[in-house]
C-alpha atoms as a PDB file:
ATOM      1  CA  MET A   1      -5.801  -0.336  21.602  1.00  0.00           C
ATOM      2  CA  ALA A   2      -2.101  -0.441  22.417  1.00  0.00           C
ATOM      3  CA  ASP A   3      -0.273   2.852  22.121  1.00  0.00           C
ATOM      4  CA  TRP A   4       2.054   1.931  19.260  1.00  0.00           C
ATOM      5  CA  ARG A   5       4.764   4.526  18.652  1.00  0.00           C
ATOM      6  CA  TYR A   6       5.078   5.607  15.040  1.00  0.00           C
ATOM      7  CA  THR A   7       8.836   5.803  14.693  1.00  0.00           C
ATOM      8  CA  HIS A   8      11.225   4.543  12.064  1.00  0.00           C
ATOM      9  CA  GLY A   9      12.494   1.010  12.451  1.00  0.00           C
ATOM     10  CA  LEU A  10      11.584  -2.322  13.993  1.00  0.00           C
ATOM     11  CA  HIS A  11       8.697  -2.608  16.458  1.00  0.00           C
ATOM     12  CA  ASP A  12       8.103  -5.723  18.553  1.00  0.00           C
ATOM     13  CA  LEU A  13       4.367  -6.450  18.485  1.00  0.00           C
ATOM     14  CA  GLY A  14       4.699  -9.387  20.873  1.00  0.00           C
ATOM     15  CA  GLY A  15       4.326 -13.121  20.435  1.00  0.00           C
ATOM     16  CA  GLY A  16       6.867 -13.368  17.651  1.00  0.00           C
ATOM     17  CA  THR A  17       5.612 -10.649  15.299  1.00  0.00           C
ATOM     18  CA  TRP A  18       7.315  -7.420  14.320  1.00  0.00           C
ATOM     19  CA  ALA A  19       6.499  -4.414  12.149  1.00  0.00           C
ATOM     20  CA  TRP A  20       9.017  -2.348  10.220  1.00  0.00           C
ATOM     21  CA  LEU A  21       7.701   1.213   9.974  1.00  0.00           C
ATOM     22  CA  GLN A  22       8.785   4.124   7.756  1.00  0.00           C
ATOM     23  CA  PRO A  23       7.204   7.431   8.750  1.00  0.00           C
ATOM     24  CA  ASP A  24       5.641   9.480   7.380  1.00  0.00           C
ATOM     25  CA  GLY A  25       4.015   6.683   5.401  1.00  0.00           C
ATOM     26  CA  GLY A  26       3.611   8.849   2.296  1.00  0.00           C
ATOM     27  CA  TRP A  27       4.520   7.997  -1.281  1.00  0.00           C
ATOM     28  CA  GLY A  28       7.058   5.147  -1.195  1.00  0.00           C
ATOM     29  CA  TRP A  29       7.455   4.981   2.590  1.00  0.00           C
ATOM     30  CA  SER A  30       5.889   1.577   3.179  1.00  0.00           C
ATOM     31  CA  ASN A  31       5.737  -0.845   6.085  1.00  0.00           C
ATOM     32  CA  ALA A  32       6.871  -4.467   6.248  1.00  0.00           C
ATOM     33  CA  GLY A  33       6.548  -7.269   8.773  1.00  0.00           C
ATOM     34  CA  LEU A  34       8.178 -10.335  10.287  1.00  0.00           C
ATOM     35  CA  ILE A  35       6.580 -13.461  11.772  1.00  0.00           C
ATOM     36  CA  GLU A  36       8.699 -15.936  13.773  1.00  0.00           C
ATOM     37  CA  SER A  37       8.050 -19.255  15.468  1.00  0.00           C
ATOM     38  CA  ASP A  38      10.372 -22.073  16.556  1.00  0.00           C
ATOM     39  CA  GLY A  39      13.295 -20.617  14.632  1.00  0.00           C
ATOM     40  CA  GLU A  40      11.394 -20.171  11.359  1.00  0.00           C
ATOM     41  CA  THR A  41      10.635 -16.758   9.890  1.00  0.00           C
ATOM     42  CA  LEU A  42       8.378 -15.215   7.269  1.00  0.00           C
ATOM     43  CA  LEU A  43       8.976 -11.710   5.908  1.00  0.00           C
ATOM     44  CA  VAL A  44       6.030  -9.638   4.723  1.00  0.00           C
ATOM     45  CA  ASP A  45       7.133  -7.364   1.855  1.00  0.00           C
ATOM     46  CA  THR A  46      10.387  -5.658   0.967  1.00  0.00           C
ATOM     47  CA  LEU A  47      10.915  -1.918   0.514  1.00  0.00           C
ATOM     48  CA  MET A  48      11.525   0.781  -2.099  1.00  0.00           C
ATOM     49  CA  GLY A  49      14.956  -0.382  -3.199  1.00  0.00           C
ATOM     50  CA  VAL A  50      17.879  -2.555  -2.254  1.00  0.00           C
ATOM     51  CA  GLY A  51      19.499  -0.227   0.293  1.00  0.00           C
ATOM     52  CA  LEU A  52      16.349   0.300   2.366  1.00  0.00           C
ATOM     53  CA  THR A  53      15.658  -3.436   2.377  1.00  0.00           C
ATOM     54  CA  ARG A  54      19.181  -4.295   3.479  1.00  0.00           C
ATOM     55  CA  GLU A  55      18.941  -1.762   6.306  1.00  0.00           C
ATOM     56  CA  MET A  56      15.695  -3.351   7.458  1.00  0.00           C
ATOM     57  CA  LEU A  57      17.070  -6.882   7.314  1.00  0.00           C
ATOM     58  CA  ALA A  58      20.197  -5.894   9.226  1.00  0.00           C
ATOM     59  CA  GLU A  59      18.115  -4.581  12.114  1.00  0.00           C
ATOM     60  CA  MET A  60      15.821  -7.595  12.033  1.00  0.00           C
ATOM     61  CA  ARG A  61      18.815  -9.947  12.206  1.00  0.00           C
ATOM     62  CA  ALA A  62      20.311  -7.970  15.070  1.00  0.00           C
ATOM     63  CA  SER A  63      17.075  -8.180  17.056  1.00  0.00           C
ATOM     64  CA  VAL A  64      15.644 -11.551  16.015  1.00  0.00           C
ATOM     65  CA  PRO A  65      18.225 -14.357  15.794  1.00  0.00           C
ATOM     66  CA  ALA A  66      15.977 -16.506  13.602  1.00  0.00           C
ATOM     67  CA  ALA A  67      15.945 -13.720  10.988  1.00  0.00           C
ATOM     68  CA  ALA A  68      19.534 -14.587  10.101  1.00  0.00           C
ATOM     69  CA  ALA A  69      18.009 -16.990   7.576  1.00  0.00           C
ATOM     70  CA  ILE A  70      14.599 -15.843   6.351  1.00  0.00           C
ATOM     71  CA  GLY A  71      13.146 -18.786   4.493  1.00  0.00           C
ATOM     72  CA  ARG A  72      10.081 -17.155   2.975  1.00  0.00           C
ATOM     73  CA  LEU A  73       8.928 -13.767   1.744  1.00  0.00           C
ATOM     74  CA  VAL A  74       5.349 -12.785   0.903  1.00  0.00           C
ATOM     75  CA  ASN A  75       4.695  -9.868  -1.460  1.00  0.00           C
ATOM     76  CA  THR A  76       1.269  -8.534  -0.544  1.00  0.00           C
ATOM     77  CA  HIS A  77       0.941  -6.792  -3.913  1.00  0.00           C
ATOM     78  CA  SER A  78       3.003  -5.619  -6.868  1.00  0.00           C
ATOM     79  CA  ASN A  79       3.695  -1.944  -6.089  1.00  0.00           C
ATOM     80  CA  VAL A  80       7.403  -1.145  -6.177  1.00  0.00           C
ATOM     81  CA  ASP A  81       7.563   0.163  -2.614  1.00  0.00           C
ATOM     82  CA  HIS A  82       6.734  -3.376  -1.452  1.00  0.00           C
ATOM     83  CA  THR A  83       8.828  -5.344  -3.942  1.00  0.00           C
ATOM     84  CA  LEU A  84      11.958  -3.501  -5.140  1.00  0.00           C
ATOM     85  CA  GLY A  85      14.100  -5.152  -2.474  1.00  0.00           C
ATOM     86  CA  ASN A  86      13.115  -8.702  -3.422  1.00  0.00           C
ATOM     87  CA  GLN A  87      16.553  -9.515  -4.818  1.00  0.00           C
ATOM     88  CA  VAL A  88      18.019  -9.312  -1.314  1.00  0.00           C
ATOM     89  CA  LEU A  89      15.886 -12.401  -0.509  1.00  0.00           C
ATOM     90  CA  ALA A  90      16.566 -14.114  -3.842  1.00  0.00           C
ATOM     91  CA  GLY A  91      17.612 -17.326  -2.070  1.00  0.00           C
ATOM     92  CA  SER A  92      14.297 -17.554  -0.209  1.00  0.00           C
ATOM     93  CA  GLU A  93      10.922 -18.777  -1.381  1.00  0.00           C
ATOM     94  CA  ILE A  94       9.007 -15.707  -2.575  1.00  0.00           C
ATOM     95  CA  ILE A  95       5.229 -16.080  -2.461  1.00  0.00           C
ATOM     96  CA  ALA A  96       2.465 -13.963  -3.971  1.00  0.00           C
ATOM     97  CA  ALA A  97      -0.930 -14.161  -5.601  1.00  0.00           C
ATOM     98  CA  ARG A  98      -0.574 -15.169  -9.245  1.00  0.00           C
ATOM     99  CA  ALA A  99      -1.609 -11.779 -10.639  1.00  0.00           C
ATOM    100  CA  THR A 100       0.844 -10.050  -8.308  1.00  0.00           C
ATOM    101  CA  ALA A 101       3.673 -12.323  -9.438  1.00  0.00           C
ATOM    102  CA  GLU A 102       2.893 -11.647 -13.098  1.00  0.00           C
ATOM    103  CA  ALA A 103       2.930  -7.876 -12.550  1.00  0.00           C
ATOM    104  CA  ILE A 104       6.253  -8.011 -10.692  1.00  0.00           C
ATOM    105  CA  ALA A 105       7.832 -10.159 -13.411  1.00  0.00           C
ATOM    106  CA  ALA A 106       6.712  -7.739 -16.132  1.00  0.00           C
ATOM    107  CA  PHE A 107       8.080  -4.609 -14.446  1.00  0.00           C
ATOM    108  CA  ASP A 108      11.296  -2.969 -15.656  1.00  0.00           C
ATOM    109  CA  PRO A 109      12.979  -1.192 -12.705  1.00  0.00           C
ATOM    110  CA  ALA A 110      15.166   0.818 -15.104  1.00  0.00           C
ATOM    111  CA  SER A 111      12.076   2.857 -15.936  1.00  0.00           C
ATOM    112  CA  LEU A 112      12.152   4.360 -12.450  1.00  0.00           C
ATOM    113  CA  ALA A 113      15.762   5.508 -12.588  1.00  0.00           C
ATOM    114  CA  ASP A 114      15.469   7.351 -15.931  1.00  0.00           C
ATOM    115  CA  VAL A 115      15.035  10.868 -14.567  1.00  0.00           C
ATOM    116  CA  ALA A 116      15.358  12.471 -18.009  1.00  0.00           C
ATOM    117  CA  ALA A 117      12.383  10.478 -19.235  1.00  0.00           C
ATOM    118  CA  TRP A 118      10.262  11.596 -16.284  1.00  0.00           C
ATOM    119  CA  GLU A 119      11.296  15.218 -16.767  1.00  0.00           C
ATOM    120  CA  ALA A 120       9.977  15.029 -20.321  1.00  0.00           C
ATOM    121  CA  ARG A 121       6.506  13.966 -19.191  1.00  0.00           C
ATOM    122  CA  GLY A 122       5.299  17.361 -18.031  1.00  0.00           C
ATOM    123  CA  GLU A 123       3.064  17.495 -14.983  1.00  0.00           C
ATOM    124  CA  ALA A 124       2.879  13.698 -14.721  1.00  0.00           C
ATOM    125  CA  GLY A 125       6.672  13.514 -14.622  1.00  0.00           C
ATOM    126  CA  ASP A 126       6.868  16.381 -12.146  1.00  0.00           C
ATOM    127  CA  PHE A 127       4.483  14.476  -9.906  1.00  0.00           C
ATOM    128  CA  PHE A 128       6.649  11.359  -9.862  1.00  0.00           C
ATOM    129  CA  LEU A 129       9.889  13.267  -9.341  1.00  0.00           C
ATOM    130  CA  GLU A 130       8.476  15.373  -6.499  1.00  0.00           C
ATOM    131  CA  THR A 131       6.815  12.500  -4.634  1.00  0.00           C
ATOM    132  CA  MET A 132       9.316   9.671  -5.182  1.00  0.00           C
ATOM    133  CA  GLY A 133      11.856  10.095  -7.956  1.00  0.00           C
ATOM    134  CA  ARG A 134      14.272  12.330  -6.067  1.00  0.00           C
ATOM    135  CA  ARG A 135      13.786  10.667  -2.675  1.00  0.00           C
ATOM    136  CA  PHE A 136      14.683   7.046  -3.368  1.00  0.00           C
ATOM    137  CA  ASP A 137      17.649   5.173  -4.810  1.00  0.00           C
ATOM    138  CA  PHE A 138      16.498   2.952  -7.659  1.00  0.00           C
ATOM    139  CA  THR A 139      19.948   1.878  -8.789  1.00  0.00           C
ATOM    140  CA  GLY A 140      21.036  -1.739  -8.846  1.00  0.00           C
ATOM    141  CA  VAL A 141      17.538  -3.200  -8.760  1.00  0.00           C
ATOM    142  CA  VAL A 142      17.134  -6.569 -10.474  1.00  0.00           C
ATOM    143  CA  THR A 143      13.613  -7.819 -11.143  1.00  0.00           C
ATOM    144  CA  THR A 144      13.036 -10.697  -8.722  1.00  0.00           C
ATOM    145  CA  PRO A 145       9.534 -12.123  -9.071  1.00  0.00           C
ATOM    146  CA  PRO A 146       7.841 -14.600  -6.736  1.00  0.00           C
ATOM    147  CA  THR A 147       8.676 -18.283  -7.109  1.00  0.00           C
ATOM    148  CA  ARG A 148       5.414 -19.648  -5.672  1.00  0.00           C
ATOM    149  CA  THR A 149       1.930 -18.436  -6.473  1.00  0.00           C
ATOM    150  CA  PHE A 150      -1.651 -19.023  -5.412  1.00  0.00           C
ATOM    151  CA  GLU A 151      -5.059 -17.765  -6.494  1.00  0.00           C
ATOM    152  CA  ARG A 152      -7.254 -16.856  -3.518  1.00  0.00           C
ATOM    153  CA  GLU A 153      -5.994 -18.568  -0.354  1.00  0.00           C
ATOM    154  CA  LEU A 154      -2.856 -20.269   0.893  1.00  0.00           C
ATOM    155  CA  THR A 155      -2.066 -21.521   4.398  1.00  0.00           C
ATOM    156  CA  LEU A 156       1.562 -21.656   5.497  1.00  0.00           C
ATOM    157  CA  GLN A 157       3.187 -23.172   8.543  1.00  0.00           C
ATOM    158  CA  VAL A 158       5.806 -20.987  10.234  1.00  0.00           C
ATOM    159  CA  GLY A 159       7.158 -23.094  13.071  1.00  0.00           C
ATOM    160  CA  ALA A 160       4.174 -23.759  15.312  1.00  0.00           C
ATOM    161  CA  LYS A 161       2.119 -20.966  13.756  1.00  0.00           C
ATOM    162  CA  GLN A 162      -0.427 -21.226  11.008  1.00  0.00           C
ATOM    163  CA  VAL A 163      -0.313 -18.173   8.722  1.00  0.00           C
ATOM    164  CA  ARG A 164      -3.146 -17.547   6.286  1.00  0.00           C
ATOM    165  CA  LEU A 165      -2.708 -15.646   3.030  1.00  0.00           C
ATOM    166  CA  THR A 166      -5.886 -14.334   1.408  1.00  0.00           C
ATOM    167  CA  ASN A 167      -6.041 -12.448  -1.881  1.00  0.00           C
ATOM    168  CA  LEU A 168      -8.884  -9.942  -1.510  1.00  0.00           C
ATOM    169  CA  GLY A 169      -8.185  -8.094  -4.741  1.00  0.00           C
ATOM    170  CA  PRO A 170      -8.409  -6.674  -7.239  1.00  0.00           C
ATOM    171  CA  ALA A 171      -8.778  -3.499  -5.201  1.00  0.00           C
ATOM    172  CA  HIS A 172      -5.701  -1.348  -4.634  1.00  0.00           C
ATOM    173  CA  THR A 173      -3.896  -3.352  -7.355  1.00  0.00           C
ATOM    174  CA  GLU A 174      -4.618  -6.369  -9.549  1.00  0.00           C
ATOM    175  CA  ALA A 175      -4.326  -8.617  -6.457  1.00  0.00           C
ATOM    176  CA  ASP A 176      -4.039  -7.687  -2.781  1.00  0.00           C
ATOM    177  CA  THR A 177      -3.038 -10.231  -0.147  1.00  0.00           C
ATOM    178  CA  ILE A 178      -3.408 -10.005   3.612  1.00  0.00           C
ATOM    179  CA  VAL A 179      -1.162 -12.057   5.907  1.00  0.00           C
ATOM    180  CA  PHE A 180      -3.049 -13.223   8.999  1.00  0.00           C
ATOM    181  CA  SER A 181      -1.472 -14.923  12.010  1.00  0.00           C
ATOM    182  CA  PRO A 182      -4.409 -16.192  14.116  1.00  0.00           C
ATOM    183  CA  ALA A 183      -2.198 -17.194  17.035  1.00  0.00           C
ATOM    184  CA  ASP A 184      -0.991 -13.608  17.331  1.00  0.00           C
ATOM    185  CA  LYS A 185      -4.352 -12.003  16.460  1.00  0.00           C
ATOM    186  CA  THR A 186      -2.327  -9.930  14.025  1.00  0.00           C
ATOM    187  CA  VAL A 187      -2.904  -9.130  10.355  1.00  0.00           C
ATOM    188  CA  PHE A 188      -0.534  -7.493   7.893  1.00  0.00           C
ATOM    189  CA  THR A 189      -2.803  -5.840   5.340  1.00  0.00           C
ATOM    190  CA  GLY A 190      -0.383  -4.568   2.712  1.00  0.00           C
ATOM    191  CA  ASP A 191      -1.939  -1.579   0.976  1.00  0.00           C
ATOM    192  CA  LEU A 192      -5.495  -2.672   1.625  1.00  0.00           C
ATOM    193  CA  LEU A 193      -5.046  -0.308   4.571  1.00  0.00           C
ATOM    194  CA  PHE A 194      -3.508   3.143   4.557  1.00  0.00           C
ATOM    195  CA  ASN A 195      -3.673   4.537   8.088  1.00  0.00           C
ATOM    196  CA  GLN A 196      -3.787   8.348   8.424  1.00  0.00           C
ATOM    197  CA  GLY A 197      -3.244   8.727   4.688  1.00  0.00           C
ATOM    198  CA  HIS A 198      -5.532   8.687   1.676  1.00  0.00           C
ATOM    199  CA  PRO A 199      -5.568   5.326  -0.101  1.00  0.00           C
ATOM    200  CA  ILE A 200      -5.265   5.106  -3.879  1.00  0.00           C
ATOM    201  CA  VAL A 201      -7.236   2.896  -6.232  1.00  0.00           C
ATOM    202  CA  TRP A 202      -5.019   1.701  -9.069  1.00  0.00           C
ATOM    203  CA  ASP A 203      -7.296  -1.163 -10.142  1.00  0.00           C
ATOM    204  CA  GLY A 204     -10.508  -1.552  -8.145  1.00  0.00           C
ATOM    205  CA  PRO A 205     -13.422  -1.784  -8.263  1.00  0.00           C
ATOM    206  CA  ILE A 206     -13.990   0.169  -5.077  1.00  0.00           C
ATOM    207  CA  ALA A 207     -16.729  -2.295  -4.088  1.00  0.00           C
ATOM    208  CA  ASN A 208     -14.023  -4.955  -3.808  1.00  0.00           C
ATOM    209  CA  TRP A 209     -12.015  -2.741  -1.463  1.00  0.00           C
ATOM    210  CA  ILE A 210     -15.077  -2.159   0.727  1.00  0.00           C
ATOM    211  CA  ALA A 211     -15.630  -5.927   0.794  1.00  0.00           C
ATOM    212  CA  ALA A 212     -11.968  -6.377   1.762  1.00  0.00           C
ATOM    213  CA  CYS A 213     -12.506  -4.032   4.698  1.00  0.00           C
ATOM    214  CA  ASP A 214     -15.474  -6.145   5.782  1.00  0.00           C
ATOM    215  CA  HIS A 215     -13.330  -9.287   5.540  1.00  0.00           C
ATOM    216  CA  ILE A 216     -10.629  -7.799   7.764  1.00  0.00           C
ATOM    217  CA  LEU A 217     -13.209  -6.497  10.233  1.00  0.00           C
ATOM    218  CA  ALA A 218     -14.598 -10.025  10.571  1.00  0.00           C
ATOM    219  CA  LEU A 219     -11.211 -11.473  11.566  1.00  0.00           C
ATOM    220  CA  ASP A 220     -10.354 -12.162  15.195  1.00  0.00           C
ATOM    221  CA  VAL A 221      -7.514  -9.637  15.292  1.00  0.00           C
ATOM    222  CA  GLU A 222      -6.287  -7.064  17.783  1.00  0.00           C
ATOM    223  CA  THR A 223      -3.264  -5.709  15.901  1.00  0.00           C
ATOM    224  CA  VAL A 224      -3.424  -4.414  12.341  1.00  0.00           C
ATOM    225  CA  VAL A 225      -0.237  -3.520  10.470  1.00  0.00           C
ATOM    226  CA  PRO A 226      -1.112  -1.305   7.486  1.00  0.00           C
ATOM    227  CA  GLY A 227       0.896  -0.957   4.317  1.00  0.00           C
ATOM    228  CA  HIS A 228       1.486   2.697   5.205  1.00  0.00           C
ATOM    229  CA  GLY A 229       1.074   4.532   8.480  1.00  0.00           C
ATOM    230  CA  PRO A 230       1.026   3.623  12.178  1.00  0.00           C
ATOM    231  CA  VAL A 231       0.195   0.202  13.606  1.00  0.00           C
ATOM    232  CA  THR A 232      -3.443   0.236  14.584  1.00  0.00           C
ATOM    233  CA  ASP A 233      -6.539  -1.829  15.316  1.00  0.00           C
ATOM    234  CA  LYS A 234      -9.807  -2.353  13.456  1.00  0.00           C
ATOM    235  CA  SER A 235     -10.848   1.272  13.940  1.00  0.00           C
ATOM    236  CA  ALA A 236      -8.618   2.349  11.044  1.00  0.00           C
ATOM    237  CA  VAL A 237     -10.224  -0.282   8.820  1.00  0.00           C
ATOM    238  CA  ARG A 238     -13.657   1.114   9.663  1.00  0.00           C
ATOM    239  CA  ASN A 239     -12.394   4.606   8.865  1.00  0.00           C
ATOM    240  CA  LEU A 240     -11.168   3.434   5.470  1.00  0.00           C
ATOM    241  CA  LYS A 241     -14.482   1.755   4.681  1.00  0.00           C
ATOM    242  CA  ASP A 242     -16.256   5.017   5.600  1.00  0.00           C
ATOM    243  CA  TYR A 243     -13.871   6.884   3.288  1.00  0.00           C
ATOM    244  CA  PHE A 244     -14.698   4.735   0.282  1.00  0.00           C
ATOM    245  CA  GLU A 245     -18.423   4.916   0.928  1.00  0.00           C
ATOM    246  CA  PHE A 246     -18.029   8.712   1.086  1.00  0.00           C
ATOM    247  CA  VAL A 247     -16.049   8.798  -2.170  1.00  0.00           C
ATOM    248  CA  MET A 248     -18.651   6.716  -3.986  1.00  0.00           C
ATOM    249  CA  ALA A 249     -21.569   8.860  -2.768  1.00  0.00           C
ATOM    250  CA  GLU A 250     -19.846  12.179  -3.481  1.00  0.00           C
ATOM    251  CA  SER A 251     -18.664  10.993  -6.892  1.00  0.00           C
ATOM    252  CA  LYS A 252     -22.131   9.826  -7.914  1.00  0.00           C
ATOM    253  CA  ALA A 253     -23.635  13.182  -6.960  1.00  0.00           C
ATOM    254  CA  ARG A 254     -21.124  15.024  -9.137  1.00  0.00           C
ATOM    255  CA  LEU A 255     -21.361  12.587 -12.020  1.00  0.00           C
ATOM    256  CA  ASP A 256     -25.149  13.059 -11.972  1.00  0.00           C
ATOM    257  CA  ALA A 257     -24.540  16.830 -12.009  1.00  0.00           C
ATOM    258  CA  GLY A 258     -22.422  16.531 -15.151  1.00  0.00           C
ATOM    259  CA  LEU A 259     -18.969  17.215 -13.696  1.00  0.00           C
ATOM    260  CA  GLY A 260     -15.869  15.502 -15.108  1.00  0.00           C
ATOM    261  CA  TRP A 261     -13.818  13.364 -12.759  1.00  0.00           C
ATOM    262  CA  GLU A 262     -10.979  15.865 -12.259  1.00  0.00           C
ATOM    263  CA  GLU A 263     -13.395  18.724 -11.634  1.00  0.00           C
ATOM    264  CA  ALA A 264     -15.400  16.531  -9.262  1.00  0.00           C
ATOM    265  CA  ALA A 265     -12.321  15.628  -7.220  1.00  0.00           C
ATOM    266  CA  SER A 266     -11.470  19.293  -6.672  1.00  0.00           C
ATOM    267  CA  ASP A 267     -15.069  20.009  -5.707  1.00  0.00           C
ATOM    268  CA  ILE A 268     -15.232  17.404  -2.931  1.00  0.00           C
ATOM    269  CA  ALA A 269     -14.586  18.775   0.566  1.00  0.00           C
ATOM    270  CA  LEU A 270     -12.367  16.428   2.563  1.00  0.00           C
ATOM    271  CA  ASP A 271     -13.125  17.976   5.957  1.00  0.00           C
ATOM    272  CA  GLY A 272     -14.146  14.605   7.371  1.00  0.00           C
ATOM    273  CA  PHE A 273     -10.653  13.297   6.614  1.00  0.00           C
ATOM    274  CA  ARG A 274      -8.684  16.323   7.734  1.00  0.00           C
ATOM    275  CA  GLY A 275      -5.136  15.407   8.672  1.00  0.00           C
ATOM    276  CA  TRP A 276      -4.901  12.463   6.284  1.00  0.00           C
ATOM    277  CA  GLY A 277      -1.842  12.724   4.056  1.00  0.00           C
ATOM    278  CA  GLU A 278      -1.622  12.588   0.258  1.00  0.00           C
ATOM    279  CA  ALA A 279      -4.967  14.299  -0.360  1.00  0.00           C
ATOM    280  CA  GLU A 280      -4.206  14.418  -4.095  1.00  0.00           C
ATOM    281  CA  ARG A 281      -5.133  10.737  -4.256  1.00  0.00           C
ATOM    282  CA  ILE A 282      -8.779  11.777  -4.138  1.00  0.00           C
ATOM    283  CA  VAL A 283      -8.328  12.491  -7.855  1.00  0.00           C
ATOM    284  CA  ALA A 284      -7.429   8.886  -8.687  1.00  0.00           C
ATOM    285  CA  ASN A 285     -10.147   7.606  -6.382  1.00  0.00           C
ATOM    286  CA  VAL A 286     -12.882   9.749  -7.919  1.00  0.00           C
ATOM    287  CA  ARG A 287     -11.727   8.649 -11.367  1.00  0.00           C
ATOM    288  CA  ALA A 288     -12.044   5.029 -10.207  1.00  0.00           C
ATOM    289  CA  ALA A 289     -15.490   5.744  -8.756  1.00  0.00           C
ATOM    290  CA  TYR A 290     -16.622   7.314 -12.030  1.00  0.00           C
ATOM    291  CA  ARG A 291     -15.406   4.238 -13.897  1.00  0.00           C
ATOM    292  CA  ASP A 292     -17.235   1.964 -11.451  1.00  0.00           C
ATOM    293  CA  LEU A 293     -20.387   4.028 -12.012  1.00  0.00           C
ATOM    294  CA  GLY A 294     -20.152   3.433 -15.758  1.00  0.00           C
ATOM    295  CA  ALA A 295     -18.625   6.734 -16.874  1.00  0.00           C
ATOM    296  CA  ASP A 296     -16.030   6.973 -19.632  1.00  0.00           C
ATOM    297  CA  VAL A 297     -12.854   8.102 -17.831  1.00  0.00           C
ATOM    298  CA  ARG A 298     -10.560   8.018 -20.831  1.00  0.00           C
ATOM    299  CA  GLY A 299      -8.827  11.229 -21.793  1.00  0.00           C
ATOM    300  CA  GLY A 300      -8.909  14.046 -19.291  1.00  0.00           C
ATOM    301  CA  GLY A 301      -6.315  16.761 -18.930  1.00  0.00           C
ATOM    302  CA  PRO A 302      -2.602  16.580 -19.744  1.00  0.00           C
ATOM    303  CA  GLY A 303      -0.694  13.762 -18.072  1.00  0.00           C
ATOM    304  CA  GLY A 304      -3.725  11.628 -17.287  1.00  0.00           C
ATOM    305  CA  VAL A 305      -4.377  10.825 -13.640  1.00  0.00           C
ATOM    306  CA  PHE A 306      -0.786  11.653 -12.594  1.00  0.00           C
ATOM    307  CA  GLY A 307      -0.982  15.076 -14.198  1.00  0.00           C
ATOM    308  CA  ALA A 308      -4.345  15.611 -12.518  1.00  0.00           C
ATOM    309  CA  MET A 309      -2.922  14.699  -9.112  1.00  0.00           C
ATOM    310  CA  GLN A 310      -0.070  17.156  -9.659  1.00  0.00           C
ATOM    311  CA  ARG A 311      -2.522  19.932 -10.518  1.00  0.00           C
ATOM    312  CA  TYR A 312      -4.498  19.074  -7.368  1.00  0.00           C
ATOM    313  CA  ARG A 313      -1.307  19.200  -5.273  1.00  0.00           C
ATOM    314  CA  ARG A 314      -0.495  22.654  -6.565  1.00  0.00           C
ATOM    315  CA  ALA A 315      -4.022  23.983  -6.163  1.00  0.00           C
ATOM    316  CA  HIS A 316      -4.473  22.557  -2.655  1.00  0.00           C
ATOM    317  CA  ALA A 317      -1.064  23.213  -1.209  1.00  0.00           C
ATOM    318  CA  HIS A 318      -2.322  24.836   1.987  1.00  0.00           C
ATOM    319  CA  PRO A 319      -1.954  22.961   5.288  1.00  0.00           C
ATOM    320  CA  GLN A 320      -5.696  22.553   5.778  1.00  0.00           C
ATOM    321  CA  HIS A 321      -5.805  20.371   2.679  1.00  0.00           C
ATOM    322  CA  ALA A 322      -2.901  18.115   3.693  1.00  0.00           C
END
């Protein structure tokens, strides 16, 4: 495996592919990518807002002449940290899986900027404000949904390169697309891979995410660009598959013992994943596992899953639980 440095900014992966990285890869700090061939370019995802996206594009254009006119953008999924900068590429073709496009079109970005509304939501609001709401600039965002959609697979031509889009969701979200450049043996996974951080299951089922890991592992790739965290190889995909198999087994044991999903999440020791960031996501993942196992996960404590993650953060604030 190449020794990729995990530093902020543009990283040349070789062969006409680049990764844009945003350490530490936690809530909102996502990665993006660029594929170039024969003067044509394809951007993989935008960032958490207009300003961050413009900064990224300025550096890409300074380093890659063909990026002066990016003809196409792929949104790997609908989460705002991968889509809020879409308007900066409004003149380009924006491509996504159909379910992703529908979710982006339905989202109101003004809901993010209303701090007063989040402050009124108790622990759930505190969670958002502490993890993202006070760290990012949500002003000036205009909803800019994809203009071209597909269901499961779409092959694009970028100059001399064939680029394959495959929707492996629902898993992390309602649809999750990987962007695979066979000529470069490189895959941009979107949030189907969190490297060195806990993933989070918004939609699931978890079995789909495990199957997505198997799909990526079967590809002829050497370089894997995750949605969050350092550039890696297939080893991180194997680690993520192991994580989900662990979550399912530990959740089933606690469901069988009669524990509720929030109690179960706090009871699970994460020693095997020590050093992974955003440990509070175990709460959402156990809730998803309980749902997949047939349990009724409605209700719970105040603030739903966001309130539960905030309570976990406060109860497990020591470094060994990071």
